[in-house]
XYZ file of C-alpha atoms in Angstrom:
682
model
C 111.395 171.479 82.362
C 113.272 169.677 85.120
C 110.264 169.790 87.420
C 107.866 168.670 84.659
C 110.187 165.808 83.632
C 110.550 164.620 87.209
C 106.748 164.655 87.656
C 106.300 162.697 84.444
C 108.790 160.024 85.566
C 107.043 159.736 88.954
C 103.681 159.344 87.223
C 105.031 156.567 84.978
C 106.651 154.843 87.976
C 103.380 154.987 89.896
C 101.516 153.476 86.937
C 104.060 150.646 86.676
C 103.723 149.924 90.403
C 99.950 149.966 90.082
C 100.077 147.525 87.180
C 102.488 145.276 89.098
C 100.295 145.088 92.184
C 97.185 144.542 90.060
C 98.810 141.537 88.354
C 100.084 140.256 91.723
C 96.576 140.495 93.196
C 95.115 138.554 90.250
C 97.746 135.824 90.698
C 97.083 135.553 94.445
C 93.303 135.376 93.958
C 93.634 132.765 91.210
C 95.967 130.574 93.284
C 93.685 130.926 96.302
C 90.671 129.817 94.280
C 92.586 126.811 92.942
C 93.725 125.913 96.442
C 90.260 126.276 97.956
C 88.807 124.243 95.132
C 91.254 121.433 95.864
C 90.634 121.670 99.613
C 86.869 121.484 99.395
C 87.035 118.576 96.974
C 88.441 116.606 99.908
C 85.737 115.516 102.352
C 82.907 117.642 100.904
C 79.850 118.201 103.043
C 77.608 116.833 100.295
C 78.118 113.091 99.870
C 79.521 112.071 96.511
C 77.276 109.026 96.439
C 73.876 109.756 97.994
C 72.570 106.193 97.899
C 75.749 104.750 99.405
C 75.697 107.523 102.000
C 72.110 106.601 102.904
C 72.952 102.893 103.068
C 75.806 103.458 105.516
C 73.577 105.493 107.841
C 70.950 102.751 107.809
C 73.512 100.092 108.715
C 74.771 101.942 111.792
C 73.641 100.411 115.103
C 70.300 101.592 116.373
C 71.997 102.860 119.546
C 73.557 105.582 117.390
C 70.575 106.556 115.248
C 67.518 105.985 117.449
C 66.486 107.859 120.568
C 68.761 110.742 119.623
C 68.325 114.124 121.242
C 68.268 117.730 120.197
C 70.835 119.476 122.391
C 71.184 123.243 122.669
C 74.778 124.500 122.837
C 75.246 127.992 124.195
C 78.877 128.964 123.622
C 78.553 131.822 126.084
C 77.127 129.864 129.012
C 77.952 126.203 128.375
C 80.465 124.054 130.203
C 84.054 125.238 130.315
C 86.348 124.120 127.518
C 89.606 122.366 128.429
C 92.721 123.653 126.615
C 94.769 121.133 124.686
C 97.354 119.261 126.747
C 100.361 119.251 124.399
C 102.472 117.232 126.858
C 100.316 114.099 126.827
C 101.896 110.675 126.458
C 100.296 107.266 126.758
C 101.694 106.946 130.269
C 100.610 110.376 131.533
C 97.158 110.918 129.977
C 95.691 107.562 128.953
C 93.550 105.759 131.530
C 94.187 102.013 131.184
C 91.788 100.934 133.932
C 88.640 100.902 131.731
C 90.577 98.691 129.286
C 90.778 95.583 131.497
C 90.275 92.418 129.491
C 88.465 89.875 131.632
C 87.837 87.499 128.722
C 91.492 87.455 127.554
C 90.486 88.605 124.060
C 93.230 91.277 124.030
C 90.819 93.735 122.408
C 90.000 97.239 123.483
C 86.324 98.192 123.509
C 85.290 101.288 121.533
C 82.063 103.202 122.099
C 80.527 105.693 119.656
C 78.225 108.381 121.038
C 74.677 108.718 119.592
C 74.157 110.948 116.555
C 72.528 113.787 118.470
C 71.488 117.014 116.776
C 73.360 119.971 118.257
C 71.754 123.370 117.760
C 72.473 126.939 118.882
C 70.117 129.343 120.638
C 68.578 130.278 117.266
C 67.600 126.645 116.638
C 70.240 126.367 113.889
C 72.160 123.127 113.425
C 75.806 123.574 114.403
C 77.426 120.546 112.826
C 77.558 120.209 109.033
C 76.222 117.121 107.341
C 78.651 114.245 107.804
C 80.933 113.498 104.906
C 80.780 110.110 103.259
C 84.331 109.441 104.495
C 83.484 110.077 108.165
C 80.440 107.840 107.946
C 82.792 105.118 106.753
C 84.918 105.748 109.864
C 81.882 105.215 112.097
C 80.780 102.196 110.091
C 84.254 100.626 110.340
C 84.220 101.009 114.131
C 80.689 99.731 114.698
C 81.200 96.734 112.374
C 84.451 95.727 114.072
C 85.180 93.458 117.031
C 86.237 96.548 118.971
C 82.742 98.056 119.135
C 80.637 98.083 122.271
C 77.219 99.680 122.750
C 77.858 99.989 126.476
C 79.857 103.112 127.385
C 80.581 101.736 130.867
C 82.796 99.005 129.461
C 84.493 101.162 126.815
C 88.243 101.714 126.763
C 88.005 104.297 123.976
C 85.194 106.723 123.130
C 84.558 108.303 119.721
C 82.330 111.387 119.314
C 80.386 111.210 116.008
C 81.581 114.680 115.007
C 83.089 115.029 111.544
C 86.434 116.794 112.019
C 88.148 115.354 108.936
C 88.266 118.733 107.194
C 88.855 121.680 109.530
C 87.466 124.041 106.885
C 84.000 122.581 107.567
C 84.246 122.839 111.363
C 82.881 125.642 113.546
C 85.701 125.479 116.050
C 84.207 127.394 118.980
C 80.830 125.627 118.920
C 82.462 122.220 118.388
C 84.706 122.743 121.424
C 81.601 123.269 123.554
C 79.895 120.219 122.063
C 82.868 118.052 123.018
C 83.002 119.530 126.517
C 79.284 118.750 126.970
C 79.652 115.037 126.241
C 78.625 113.013 129.322
C 81.932 111.102 129.541
C 84.285 113.747 128.144
C 86.358 114.140 131.331
C 88.781 116.613 129.702
C 89.001 114.352 126.641
C 90.553 111.363 128.450
C 90.409 108.205 126.284
C 88.532 110.029 123.515
C 89.614 109.605 119.889
C 89.130 112.328 117.260
C 89.765 111.854 113.527
C 91.169 114.751 111.477
C 92.937 114.705 108.118
C 92.922 118.270 106.832
C 94.216 120.377 109.729
C 94.875 124.076 110.089
C 93.798 127.011 107.994
C 95.014 130.315 106.633
C 97.403 131.885 107.291
C 99.349 129.500 109.564
C 98.201 126.081 108.323
C 98.952 124.390 111.640
C 99.803 120.713 111.513
C 97.098 119.695 113.992
C 93.462 120.767 114.172
C 92.957 124.168 115.833
C 90.559 122.820 118.424
C 90.762 122.941 122.210
C 90.518 119.242 122.908
C 91.999 118.585 126.347
C 93.591 115.141 126.533
C 91.816 113.685 123.496
C 93.855 111.485 121.162
C 94.138 112.817 117.622
C 94.282 110.499 114.642
C 95.616 113.171 112.334
C 97.033 113.612 108.873
C 100.006 115.937 108.482
C 101.590 115.921 111.938
C 104.977 117.533 112.390
C 107.442 116.307 114.974
C 106.559 119.441 116.969
C 102.813 118.770 117.167
C 102.827 114.970 117.288
C 102.581 113.545 120.809
C 104.616 110.343 120.636
C 102.977 107.216 122.076
C 99.680 109.143 122.207
C 98.479 110.539 118.883
C 98.274 108.399 115.744
C 99.611 109.711 112.426
C 97.223 108.715 109.635
C 97.363 109.290 105.854
C 95.516 111.919 103.865
C 92.725 110.031 102.102
C 91.906 111.295 98.617
C 88.323 110.380 97.574
C 88.945 111.786 94.083
C 91.565 109.097 93.448
C 90.909 106.249 95.871
C 87.797 105.032 94.042
C 89.367 105.102 90.564
C 90.450 101.853 88.946
C 93.995 101.527 87.666
C 95.279 98.788 85.365
C 97.448 96.079 86.909
C 101.181 96.606 86.663
C 103.747 94.099 87.903
C 106.384 95.252 90.354
C 108.932 93.779 87.925
C 107.721 95.836 84.974
C 109.959 98.678 83.753
C 108.698 102.259 84.068
C 109.013 105.023 81.485
C 110.238 107.671 83.924
C 112.617 107.386 86.830
C 110.937 110.265 88.707
C 107.557 111.993 88.315
C 106.481 115.173 90.085
C 102.725 115.671 89.760
C 101.783 117.916 92.691
C 99.941 121.202 92.414
C 100.883 124.277 94.404
C 104.390 123.362 95.510
C 106.691 126.206 96.517
C 108.444 127.924 93.628
C 111.852 127.216 95.153
C 111.167 123.463 95.057
C 109.858 123.678 91.497
C 112.979 125.566 90.439
C 115.121 122.759 91.905
C 113.200 120.207 89.826
C 113.251 122.325 86.655
C 117.017 122.749 86.895
C 117.443 118.972 87.013
C 115.152 118.533 83.999
C 117.507 120.758 82.003
C 120.418 118.417 82.705
C 120.822 116.230 79.633
C 121.217 113.031 81.643
C 117.840 113.638 83.369
C 115.835 115.204 80.553
C 113.955 112.062 79.521
C 113.615 110.359 82.917
C 112.349 113.229 85.111
C 108.803 114.382 84.361
C 107.595 117.560 86.107
C 103.845 118.219 85.813
C 101.615 121.112 86.829
C 97.952 122.078 86.531
C 96.614 122.717 83.043
C 96.184 126.420 82.342
C 93.074 126.362 80.123
C 90.693 124.491 82.443
C 90.939 123.201 85.997
C 90.436 119.444 86.199
C 91.876 117.562 89.153
C 92.322 114.412 87.069
C 94.514 116.212 84.516
C 98.161 117.278 84.718
C 100.106 119.109 82.058
C 103.669 119.431 80.875
C 103.745 122.312 78.411
C 100.935 121.423 75.978
C 100.773 117.706 76.707
C 97.965 116.513 78.977
C 98.380 113.494 81.275
C 95.642 111.607 83.096
C 95.982 111.618 86.880
C 96.616 109.379 88.811
C 97.263 107.019 85.878
C 100.446 108.869 84.947
C 101.970 107.903 88.308
C 102.108 104.286 87.114
C 104.740 105.377 84.581
C 107.148 106.468 87.322
C 109.552 104.461 89.457
C 109.635 107.244 92.049
C 106.944 109.872 92.691
C 107.601 113.148 94.466
C 105.696 114.016 97.648
C 106.796 117.566 98.492
C 105.412 119.733 101.261
C 103.135 122.564 100.215
C 101.210 124.828 102.578
C 100.431 121.669 104.524
C 102.828 118.930 105.556
C 100.378 116.102 104.888
C 99.860 115.372 101.208
C 97.275 113.116 99.564
C 99.890 112.537 96.843
C 101.503 110.020 99.204
C 98.414 107.802 99.098
C 97.994 108.403 95.355
C 101.567 107.212 94.763
C 101.052 104.062 96.813
C 97.882 103.283 94.891
C 99.767 103.610 91.595
C 102.618 101.378 92.797
C 105.055 104.281 92.604
C 107.712 104.594 95.314
C 107.171 107.932 97.116
C 110.077 110.322 97.578
C 109.021 112.411 100.576
C 110.517 115.884 100.837
C 109.008 117.403 103.970
C 111.228 118.168 106.936
C 109.723 117.212 110.319
C 106.808 115.360 108.689
C 105.566 112.365 110.708
C 104.862 109.574 108.233
C 101.469 107.834 108.490
C 101.405 104.919 110.946
C 105.153 105.345 111.459
C 104.735 103.922 114.962
C 104.467 100.469 113.367
C 105.406 100.852 109.676
C 109.034 100.882 108.583
C 108.957 103.468 105.812
C 112.536 102.742 104.778
C 111.041 99.667 103.110
C 108.584 101.604 100.954
C 109.807 105.178 100.493
C 112.751 107.526 100.115
C 112.834 110.423 102.565
C 114.947 113.439 101.618
C 115.723 116.570 103.515
C 114.441 119.646 101.713
C 117.983 120.940 101.272
C 118.897 117.713 99.416
C 116.240 118.118 96.710
C 118.763 119.557 94.184
C 120.630 116.242 94.436
C 117.484 114.150 93.832
C 118.511 112.443 90.589
C 121.958 111.469 91.838
C 120.371 109.875 94.917
C 117.695 107.787 93.181
C 120.069 106.604 90.426
C 122.133 104.802 93.072
C 119.233 102.561 94.148
C 119.546 99.055 92.714
C 116.763 97.313 90.800
C 116.569 94.589 93.452
C 115.902 97.273 96.051
C 113.340 98.950 93.780
C 111.480 95.668 93.252
C 111.401 95.048 96.996
C 110.161 98.579 97.703
C 107.395 98.234 95.100
C 106.180 95.087 96.830
C 106.014 96.926 100.144
C 104.311 99.923 98.495
C 101.583 97.610 97.243
C 101.308 95.859 100.623
C 101.031 99.124 102.568
C 98.389 100.479 100.188
C 96.207 97.373 100.139
C 96.484 96.728 103.882
C 96.493 100.148 105.552
C 95.627 102.937 103.073
C 93.098 101.763 100.497
C 89.833 102.717 102.226
C 88.670 104.735 105.197
C 87.845 101.422 106.838
C 91.461 100.279 106.498
C 92.724 103.574 107.936
C 90.284 103.422 110.846
C 90.996 99.801 111.792
C 94.757 100.345 111.537
C 94.400 103.272 113.945
C 92.505 101.091 116.425
C 95.039 98.263 116.087
C 97.886 100.623 116.957
C 96.077 101.830 120.080
C 95.165 98.232 120.914
C 98.849 97.232 120.737
C 99.702 100.008 123.180
C 97.149 98.741 125.678
C 98.073 95.056 125.269
C 101.765 95.093 124.300
C 102.237 91.405 125.127
C 99.614 90.553 122.486
C 100.799 93.094 119.910
C 101.602 92.267 116.307
C 105.328 91.752 115.719
C 107.353 94.028 113.457
C 107.462 91.617 110.508
C 103.709 91.097 110.552
C 103.139 94.845 110.299
C 105.727 95.363 107.587
C 105.959 92.286 105.372
C 103.499 90.901 102.833
C 102.037 87.604 104.089
C 104.068 85.564 101.613
C 107.285 87.085 103.021
C 106.551 86.444 106.696
C 108.543 83.407 107.741
C 107.026 80.715 109.912
C 107.289 81.779 113.530
C 107.843 79.630 116.565
C 105.086 79.314 119.190
C 107.093 81.866 121.188
C 105.651 84.672 119.095
C 101.991 83.754 119.259
C 100.004 86.464 121.081
C 99.434 84.358 124.203
C 100.701 84.699 127.725
C 102.692 81.680 128.918
C 100.647 79.972 131.650
C 101.539 81.188 135.105
C 101.579 77.711 136.621
C 104.327 76.575 134.226
C 106.982 78.433 136.214
C 110.647 78.760 135.264
C 113.847 76.724 135.364
C 116.939 78.297 136.930
C 120.184 77.495 135.103
C 123.262 78.356 137.182
C 126.679 78.276 135.507
C 129.485 77.603 137.992
C 133.147 76.648 138.188
C 134.317 76.333 141.794
C 132.702 79.056 143.925
C 130.768 76.710 146.180
C 129.919 79.070 149.003
C 128.228 81.693 146.838
C 126.725 78.968 144.599
C 124.949 77.363 147.557
C 123.642 80.755 148.687
C 122.264 81.435 145.186
C 120.530 78.035 145.112
C 118.896 78.666 148.478
C 117.809 82.153 147.437
C 116.349 81.087 144.078
C 114.542 78.116 145.650
C 112.348 80.490 147.641
C 110.753 81.918 144.451
C 107.199 80.485 144.232
C 107.311 79.979 140.443
C 110.604 78.064 140.379
C 110.130 74.477 139.143
C 113.701 73.196 138.923
C 117.342 74.184 139.451
C 119.995 73.071 136.962
C 123.610 73.592 137.973
C 125.944 73.546 134.967
C 129.282 72.380 136.454
C 131.865 73.880 134.096
C 135.012 72.572 135.839
C 136.506 69.472 134.205
C 139.436 69.277 136.624
C 137.301 69.024 139.715
C 134.235 66.892 140.297
C 131.094 68.329 141.887
C 130.668 67.853 145.656
C 128.798 64.762 146.869
C 125.023 64.875 146.956
C 124.813 65.250 150.723
C 126.829 68.489 150.558
C 124.308 70.346 148.431
C 121.606 72.590 149.938
C 118.333 70.891 150.840
C 115.577 72.672 148.904
C 111.938 71.916 148.146
C 112.437 71.944 144.355
C 114.276 69.433 142.122
C 118.021 70.082 141.862
C 120.203 68.535 139.181
C 123.927 68.930 138.496
C 125.141 68.638 134.892
C 128.858 67.979 134.325
C 130.150 69.532 131.068
C 132.886 68.092 128.834
C 134.524 71.429 128.040
C 134.864 74.697 129.905
C 132.851 76.957 127.595
C 130.649 79.913 128.436
C 128.235 78.748 125.747
C 127.389 75.788 127.987
C 124.978 78.001 129.898
C 122.806 78.297 126.783
C 122.696 74.637 125.747
C 119.090 73.426 125.180
C 119.218 70.838 127.942
C 116.443 68.244 127.876
C 115.989 68.816 131.606
C 114.531 72.268 130.852
C 110.806 71.550 130.626
C 109.485 75.089 131.129
C 109.255 77.836 128.526
C 110.950 80.319 130.846
C 114.640 80.006 131.683
C 116.370 82.049 134.360
C 120.072 82.322 133.562
C 121.868 83.318 136.745
C 125.516 83.459 137.781
C 126.802 81.677 140.870
C 127.669 84.967 142.585
C 124.356 86.828 142.206
C 123.395 86.657 145.881
C 121.640 90.001 146.223
C 118.355 89.131 144.480
C 115.438 88.267 146.744
C 112.711 85.734 145.996
C 110.072 88.420 145.418
C 112.368 90.267 142.989
C 112.874 87.061 141.005
C 109.130 86.440 141.041
C 108.459 89.957 139.781
C 111.041 89.504 137.011
C 109.258 86.306 135.955
C 105.891 88.099 135.835
C 107.403 90.802 133.616
C 108.829 88.117 131.315
C 105.385 86.509 131.015
C 104.099 89.738 129.472
C 107.112 90.073 127.148
C 108.069 86.448 126.557
C 109.786 87.201 123.240
C 112.314 89.520 124.910
C 115.265 89.234 127.207
C 114.135 90.403 130.660
C 116.759 90.862 133.340
C 118.245 92.820 136.196
C 121.831 94.004 135.480
C 122.026 96.322 132.467
C 124.730 97.864 130.312
C 125.051 100.258 127.382
C 126.898 100.233 124.096
C 127.247 103.475 122.194
C 129.122 104.992 119.273
C 132.299 106.919 120.089
C 132.762 109.774 117.618
C 136.421 110.141 118.602
C 137.555 106.544 118.094
C 134.879 105.796 115.469
C 134.113 102.560 117.286
C 131.414 101.099 119.478
C 132.132 101.443 123.184
C 130.887 99.260 126.041
C 129.809 101.118 129.176
C 128.826 100.045 132.680
C 125.397 100.589 134.152
C 126.091 104.020 135.671
C 123.667 105.728 133.311
C 119.939 106.048 132.727
C 120.317 104.646 129.203
C 120.546 100.915 128.562
C 120.843 98.738 125.468
C 121.911 95.393 126.965
C 120.649 93.171 129.767
C 123.287 90.797 131.122
C 122.453 87.109 131.328
C 124.029 86.929 134.765
C 120.431 87.338 135.990
C 117.916 87.303 133.149
C 114.826 85.457 131.919
C 114.501 84.290 128.323
C 112.467 81.772 126.325
C 114.096 78.373 125.937
C 113.603 78.682 122.160
C 116.562 81.056 122.144
C 118.806 78.298 123.520
C 118.139 76.338 120.332
C 118.767 79.447 118.239
C 122.009 80.236 120.076
C 123.390 76.770 119.386
C 121.968 76.257 115.869
C 121.305 79.667 114.278
C 124.092 81.782 115.758
C 126.964 82.239 113.262
C 129.760 79.821 114.163
C 132.519 82.417 114.255
C 130.667 84.317 116.993
C 130.344 81.246 119.219
C 134.013 80.433 118.619
C 135.073 83.962 119.556
C 133.041 83.753 122.780
C 134.552 80.407 123.754
C 138.136 81.408 122.884
C 137.991 84.679 124.834
C 135.787 83.304 127.649
C 133.708 86.462 127.428
C 130.721 88.134 125.761
C 128.258 85.242 125.614
C 125.690 87.602 127.148
C 126.283 90.255 124.479
C 125.911 87.586 121.794
C 122.561 86.482 123.265
C 121.361 90.116 123.440
C 122.192 90.687 119.779
C 120.634 87.360 118.760
C 117.272 88.111 120.387
C 117.240 91.734 119.189
C 118.017 90.595 115.643
C 115.239 87.984 115.659
C 112.532 90.151 117.201
C 113.572 93.704 116.363
C 112.934 94.548 120.024
C 115.107 95.788 122.845
C 115.670 93.953 126.132
C 113.721 94.939 129.239
C 115.411 95.893 132.500
C 113.826 95.003 135.837
C 115.141 97.233 138.610
C 116.126 95.439 141.830
C 116.047 97.108 145.224
C 119.832 97.069 145.515
C 122.271 98.146 142.835
C 124.278 95.348 141.244
C 127.938 95.370 142.208
C 130.777 93.013 141.438
C 131.174 90.889 144.618
C 134.910 90.544 144.045
C 135.731 94.093 142.955
C 136.607 95.315 146.467
C 140.315 96.117 146.225
C 142.340 98.511 144.144
C 144.195 95.689 142.411
C 141.010 94.869 140.537
C 140.654 98.339 138.979
C 143.063 97.718 136.094
C 141.511 94.320 135.487
C 138.103 95.980 135.349
C 139.421 98.526 132.795
C 140.826 95.700 130.704
C 137.479 93.945 130.956
C 135.737 97.000 129.501
C 138.201 97.134 126.609
C 137.657 93.476 125.775
C 133.879 93.900 125.955
C 134.156 96.829 123.531
C 136.268 94.647 121.225
C 133.678 91.912 121.139
C 130.996 94.428 120.106
C 133.181 95.792 117.301
C 134.631 92.475 116.090
C 132.665 89.248 115.872
C 129.446 90.365 117.550
C-alpha cells in the first residue's frame, strides 16, 4: 500500500505541475500576442491613410523619386559593414567642414538620398513599404530651409530607409544597404531615425544595427546607449492617438483624479505598488489605475474592474499621468499625456527624456526613481497648485511645439543639430523652454548675430597706484589689432593721476577717468566712453598676456557674445564636510568661474550690474573690497543660463606679488573670504 500510495501522490503532483505549466504557457502566449499587436500598431507597413500617403510621395522633390535605380544587395559579397562606434561625440566623430556657412544663414544643409529600390539576388525587394510616419519625416526635411538637392554641399545626409520600427527591418540586409551608399564613409554625418528599438528577448534601447558613426535620432535611449552631444533623444510618436481630437481644457480647470495610470503591460511589481496605494483610504478616490479590458482588445479602451474608459480622453481627467517603463524604456504614453494636458510622472531609471539636450523637463514633468514609486502619492500631494498650473502650461507648449506631429519631431531634431554646429546662433534656453507669451523682451545682445569684427573692443583697466605695471599693461593691450580705446579707471581719491606727458604713447585713444569713491564696482560702470559692444576688463598687474592672446580671446567672445569669456579661471564647489560652498584656485581641470581680471563681456552687463543687481550684493562687494568678479559671473549665468568660457593663455596665471612666504597666510585668508562671499550675499 505504501508503494501504491506514493505512486498515486506522484501522479497527482505531476498532473498539477502539468496544469500549472499549461496555464502559464497560455498566459505567456496571450501577453505576447497583446504586446505584438500593440507594437505593430505603431508604424505599420501599410499606410493608415492611402490617399494621404500617396499625396506625400507626390510632393517629394523629383530628385528623390525620379531617375531612381534598382540596386542589388548581396549580403555575402557586398561592401564591408562598419561596426557601431559607441564612443562617438560631436567633437570626435562629426565632420564640421562640410557645414561651412558662406551666406551667414546659420543653417545646416541636409541631403536626402534618392528612393532607390534595393533587391536581393532573387530579385526580391529588401526594404518594406515606407510607413506614413517616415514619409512625413522625409517630407518635413525636403520642405524645410535645411534641404539641399546637392549632396556636395550637404552637412547632414539622410538615407530614405524606414527604421522607425525595428520589427519591420531586415537588419543584415539594411546594414549592407547603408554601407553601399555613395557617401556613407562609415556613417559620418549621416542621420538615422528610429523610435521602436530592440527586440525580444533583450529589448535594447537603441536599434540593433551596425551603423558606424551615424547619428541616431532615437526613442527610448538609456544613459548607457545615448552618446551625449551626438545622438538626439526623440519621443515615441503614437499614430493611434496623435490624430484624435480632444476637447479643450483650461490649465486652470480642476481635474477629477490626482493621478491616472493607464499603461498596458507594466511590470507586476510596479502595478502592485500602485494597487497598494489605491487601497489607502486617502488615495482611493484620487488615484485611478487602469488596465486593458478583458473581453475584447481595443487600444482606445481602458478598464477598471467593469468600468470602461475612453483612451486617451480619460487622461484629461488626471492632474498627473504615470509613464512607467515596460519592456522598453521609451513609452508613447509620454506623448499621449502631453497631448491630454496631463503632467507626466516618469518612472524609468536611466531613461533619457526626449530632446533633453534643450528641454528642461523639470518644468513639465515629475521624474521618480523606480524605488520611490511606493511613495508616489505623498510626493505629488506636496506640489502646489501654482506649480501645477505652470507645469500644465509647459506641457501644452512642449506638445504643440515639439511633439504634435512627425514634422515637429523631425524639425526639432534638425534644430538641435543645427545649434551644435552654429552655437553662436543657437536658440537661448528660455526660447526653447517658455511659451512665447512668457519669453521676456531680450536685449540686442541675444540676437543670433555675430558682433561685427571691425567694431573692436574697449579695454577698461582698474588701477589704484601701481604705475609701473599699469603702464606695461597699457602698452601690451595697445598692440592688439582689435583694440579701439583704453579707459583707465583711476580709483585713488588721495592721489591724482600722473600728468599727461608721463603716460605711455600708444596708437589708440587713451582716457583716464577719476572716480569719486574707491569702489571695486567702478570697473563695471556703464561709462559713456565705451562705444563698442565688447569690453575687456583687465587688472593693472596682468602683464603676461600677449597681443595675439588678447586678439584670440576677442574672437572667441565674438562667437559667444552673451557669455563671460576670459583667461584666469576658478572653481566653486560644495563641501560635504562643512555643508558650505568652497572657493578653489585654478589648480584643477574643472572651472565654474572666469575672473574679470582679464575677461571680455558685453557692455549690456555693465548696465545690468549697476541697475539689475540686488543692492545688498553690490554693497557687500564695496564694503569688503572683494568679489565683484564673482558677482558678475553669477549675474551673467543667471541671465543666460550659461557658463563662462575659459581661454587658455600660453603661460599660467600667477599672482605677481605672491613671491614670499609672508603672503601665504594672506592668500589663505583671501580664499576664506572668497568662500564667504559665495555663501553669503552672492
